[in-house]
Coordinates of C-alpha atoms in Angstrom, one line a residue:
M1 CA 96.8 115.6 205.8
T2 CA 95.1 113.3 203.3
T3 CA 94.9 114.7 199.8
L4 CA 91.5 114.1 198.1
Y5 CA 91.0 114.8 194.4
L6 CA 87.4 115.8 194.0
L7 CA 86.5 115.3 190.3
G8 CA 83.2 116.6 188.9
S9 CA 81.3 116.5 185.7
A10 CA 78.7 118.9 184.3
A11 CA 75.6 117.7 186.3
P12 CA 73.5 120.0 188.5
P13 CA 75.1 118.8 191.9
V14 CA 78.5 120.3 190.7
L15 CA 76.9 123.7 191.2
D16 CA 76.7 123.0 194.9
I17 CA 80.3 121.9 195.4
V18 CA 81.5 124.4 198.0
P19 CA 79.7 122.8 201.0
V20 CA 81.1 119.4 199.9
I21 CA 84.6 120.8 199.8
K22 CA 84.2 122.4 203.2
E23 CA 82.8 119.2 204.7
A24 CA 85.7 117.2 203.4
Q25 CA 88.2 119.8 204.7
S26 CA 86.4 119.7 208.1
V27 CA 87.3 116.1 208.6
G28 CA 90.9 116.4 207.5
Y29 CA 91.1 116.3 203.7
D30 CA 93.2 118.6 201.6
V31 CA 90.8 119.0 198.6
C32 CA 91.9 119.5 195.0
L33 CA 89.1 120.2 192.6
G34 CA 89.1 118.9 189.0
L35 CA 86.3 119.5 186.6
T36 CA 85.4 118.4 183.1
P37 CA 85.6 121.2 180.6
A38 CA 81.8 121.6 180.6
A39 CA 81.7 121.7 184.4
A40 CA 84.5 124.3 184.4
R41 CA 82.4 126.5 182.0
W42 CA 79.4 126.2 184.3
L43 CA 81.5 127.3 187.3
E44 CA 83.7 129.8 185.4
P45 CA 82.5 132.9 187.4
R46 CA 83.1 131.0 190.6
L47 CA 86.6 129.5 189.9
P48 CA 88.5 132.2 191.9
E49 CA 86.2 131.4 194.9
L50 CA 86.8 127.7 194.4
E51 CA 90.5 128.2 194.3
R52 CA 90.4 130.3 197.6
V53 CA 88.3 127.6 199.3
T54 CA 90.5 124.7 198.2
G55 CA 93.8 126.6 198.3
H56 CA 94.7 125.0 194.9
L57 CA 94.3 125.7 191.2
V58 CA 91.0 124.3 189.9
R59 CA 92.1 122.0 187.0
S60 CA 90.1 121.1 183.9
E61 CA 92.8 120.6 181.4
Y62 CA 95.9 118.4 181.2
K63 CA 99.2 120.0 182.1
H64 CA 101.8 120.5 179.5
P65 CA 104.4 117.7 179.3
G66 CA 107.3 118.4 181.7
A67 CA 105.4 121.0 183.7
A68 CA 105.4 120.7 187.4
D69 CA 102.2 119.4 188.9
A70 CA 100.1 122.1 190.6
W71 CA 98.6 119.6 193.1
P72 CA 100.1 117.4 195.8
R73 CA 100.0 113.6 195.1
A74 CA 96.5 112.1 195.5
D75 CA 95.7 109.8 198.4
A76 CA 92.2 109.2 197.1
A77 CA 89.8 110.5 194.5
L78 CA 86.0 111.0 194.5
F79 CA 84.5 111.4 191.0
A80 CA 81.1 113.0 191.7
P81 CA 78.9 114.0 190.1
A82 CA 79.9 111.6 187.3
T83 CA 77.7 112.0 184.3
F84 CA 76.6 109.3 181.9
N85 CA 79.3 110.4 179.4
S86 CA 82.1 110.5 182.0
I87 CA 81.2 107.1 183.5
N88 CA 81.1 105.5 180.0
A89 CA 84.3 107.2 178.8
W90 CA 86.1 106.2 182.0
A91 CA 85.1 102.5 181.7
L92 CA 86.2 102.4 178.1
G93 CA 89.5 104.2 178.8
L94 CA 88.6 107.2 176.6
T95 CA 90.6 109.9 178.3
N96 CA 89.8 113.1 176.4
S97 CA 89.3 115.1 179.6
F98 CA 91.7 115.6 182.5
V99 CA 89.4 114.3 185.1
V100 CA 88.6 111.1 183.2
G101 CA 92.2 110.7 182.3
F102 CA 93.3 111.0 186.0
A103 CA 90.6 108.5 187.1
A104 CA 91.7 106.0 184.5
E105 CA 95.3 106.3 185.4
A106 CA 94.5 106.2 189.2
I107 CA 93.2 102.6 188.7
G108 CA 96.7 101.5 187.6
K109 CA 98.4 103.5 190.3
G110 CA 96.3 101.9 193.1
I111 CA 94.8 105.2 194.2
P112 CA 91.5 104.5 196.1
L113 CA 88.6 105.7 193.9
V114 CA 85.0 106.3 194.7
A115 CA 82.5 107.4 192.0
M116 CA 78.9 108.4 192.3
P117 CA 77.0 108.9 189.0
C118 CA 74.3 111.5 188.5
V119 CA 72.1 110.4 185.7
N120 CA 68.4 110.7 185.0
A121 CA 66.1 107.7 184.6
A122 CA 66.2 107.9 180.8
Y123 CA 70.0 107.5 180.7
A124 CA 69.7 104.7 183.3
Q125 CA 67.8 102.7 180.8
H126 CA 70.7 102.6 178.4
R127 CA 72.6 99.3 178.7
A128 CA 76.0 101.0 178.4
L129 CA 75.6 102.5 181.9
D130 CA 75.2 99.2 183.7
R131 CA 78.1 97.7 181.7
S132 CA 80.3 100.7 182.5
V133 CA 79.4 100.5 186.2
A134 CA 80.2 96.8 186.3
E135 CA 83.5 97.4 184.5
L136 CA 84.6 100.1 186.9
R137 CA 83.6 97.9 189.9
A138 CA 85.6 95.0 188.4
M139 CA 88.6 97.4 188.5
D140 CA 88.1 98.1 192.2
V141 CA 86.4 101.4 191.8
R142 CA 83.8 101.8 194.5
V143 CA 80.8 103.0 192.5
L144 CA 77.8 104.2 194.5
Y145 CA 75.0 103.5 192.1
G146 CA 71.7 101.8 192.9
E147 CA 70.7 100.7 196.4
G148 CA 72.9 102.5 198.9
G149 CA 74.1 105.0 196.4
F150 CA 72.7 107.3 193.8
M151 CA 69.3 106.4 192.5
P152 CA 68.3 107.9 189.0
N153 CA 65.8 110.7 189.0
P154 CA 62.9 110.7 186.7
S155 CA 63.7 112.9 183.7
G156 CA 63.4 116.6 184.5
E157 CA 63.2 116.1 188.3
R158 CA 65.9 117.1 190.6
H159 CA 66.4 115.5 194.0
P160 CA 69.0 116.1 196.6
Y161 CA 72.3 114.5 195.6
P162 CA 73.5 112.1 198.3
W163 CA 76.9 113.8 198.9
H164 CA 77.0 112.3 202.4
L165 CA 77.2 108.8 200.9
A166 CA 80.1 109.8 198.7
L167 CA 82.1 111.4 201.5
G168 CA 81.3 108.5 203.8
A169 CA 82.7 106.1 201.2
V170 CA 85.8 108.2 200.8
R171 CA 86.4 108.1 204.6
E172 CA 86.1 104.3 204.4
V173 CA 88.6 103.8 201.5
A174 CA 91.1 106.5 202.6
P175 CA 90.5 107.8 206.2
P176 CA 91.8 111.2 206.8
R177 CA 95.1 111.5 208.7
A178 CA 96.4 114.5 210.6

């Protein structure tokens, strides 16, 4: 089975993560869920359910030095939803959260990475976002942003998050194996 690290930031689509996990599992991925601290707080009442669904501890913090890893080795990672803050921190190498730290390290380890931002139109106007997306793409991260990926929503509006695009990209970069 192919191990997929599903990494999520505190953006509204993270609240609907269970069907995404189940979809990934249905095509052959063993899903490990990692969350930014804010996303973990949002989902705190549901963490036991998420652990039952994935069969793994939900992680939002770094492990202690020397501690055994709670997850199997990653074959691929999907960072979605990835907020403005997470995308910019990742591109700059600012690893103050477990999920951003894992994603930054995964680049050097050659682990296939797919990212799909979730930002509103106001954040999309900030030049740092385009620079960060370009920087991640230059490091071989498949960033689904713009045409064929996530399109920013006008501020205050919520549109369906295109999870199908993210999972499709994961299948392309790391096909599931039995």
